[in-house]
Amino acid sequence: NAGVTQTPKFRILKIGQSMTLQCTQDMNHNYMYWYRQDPGMGLKLIYYSVGAGITDKGEVPNGYNVSRSTTEDFPLRLELAAPSQTSVYFCASSSGTSGYNEQFFGPGTRLTVL
Amino acid sequence: KNQVEQSPQSLIILEGKNCTLQCNYTVSPFSNLRWYKQDTGRGPVSLTIMTFSENTKSNGRYTATLDADTKQSSLHITASQLSDSASYICVVSANNYQLIWGAGTKLIIKP
């Protein structure tokens, strides 16, 4: 099992460019999440999904979009990149939404917007 | 406001020594508390989860404690190893679904 995989590992964008961060999990988890991690801060939830076709906003959704067409994939779209979106992005999945369900994380994508 | 505060922000200790990391929270209603380990350049990995009724739980050289009255948790690492160098993140679950993440403690083990 690969678990949660993310691509790319690193990316540099210019202001105003767009990109899609890819996330795939092979654990058949219904629940998937996107977080951003800024230096010295806790993880912030961007978007989450409770199953294919169902997504919802988290704490910091502005400037991002998601889709969930399959159980396995949960891509994150950045439109009109801004320097404030420079961060490390983590995708995670879990078998349930309860706090008792462990979230399994991908290796992260380090994004720099210049 | 639900908050999780961790201390210290960073810690350097010699290999073989013990250390204790702290997590204070103001989260209501409390469901559970989880400690994650995050190696540099990797995603967090769960070490242990504490529920309201649990005071102590061990996972190898890691021992977590929870005092629900004072809303404090600690993670004690015994006989530290170089591989323990990582960030340790405390996460508290409110309402059994909302997660409040601490900023983490960066631990460096020196040989």
CSV table of C-alpha atoms in Angstrom, one decimal, chain A residues 16 20 23 25-26 34-35 42-44 47 56 59 65 72-73 76-77 81-82 90 93 97 103:
chain,number,residue,atom,x,y,z
A,16,GLY,CA,-1.4,35.0,-11.0
A,20,THR,CA,-3.4,21.7,-9.3
A,23,CYS,CA,-3.6,13.7,-4.0
A,25,GLN,CA,-5.1,7.4,-1.5
A,26,ASP,CA,-5.3,3.7,-1.8
A,34,TRP,CA,-6.4,19.4,2.5
A,35,TYR,CA,-4.3,21.3,5.0
A,42,GLY,CA,-0.7,24.7,13.4
A,43,LEU,CA,-2.2,23.0,10.4
A,44,LYS,CA,-5.2,24.8,8.9
A,47,TYR,CA,-11.3,21.8,2.3
A,56,ASP,CA,-17.1,21.3,1.9
A,59,GLU,CA,-11.2,27.1,7.9
A,65,ASN,CA,-11.1,24.9,-5.1
A,72,GLU,CA,-9.2,7.8,-4.5
A,73,ASP,CA,-8.5,11.3,-5.8
A,76,LEU,CA,-6.7,21.0,-4.9
A,77,ARG,CA,-6.8,23.8,-7.4
A,81,ALA,CA,-1.7,32.3,-7.0
A,82,ALA,CA,-0.7,35.0,-4.5
A,90,PHE,CA,-0.7,18.3,3.1
A,93,SER,CA,-7.5,10.7,4.5
A,97,THR,CA,-14.7,11.9,10.4
A,103,GLN,CA,-5.8,10.8,9.7
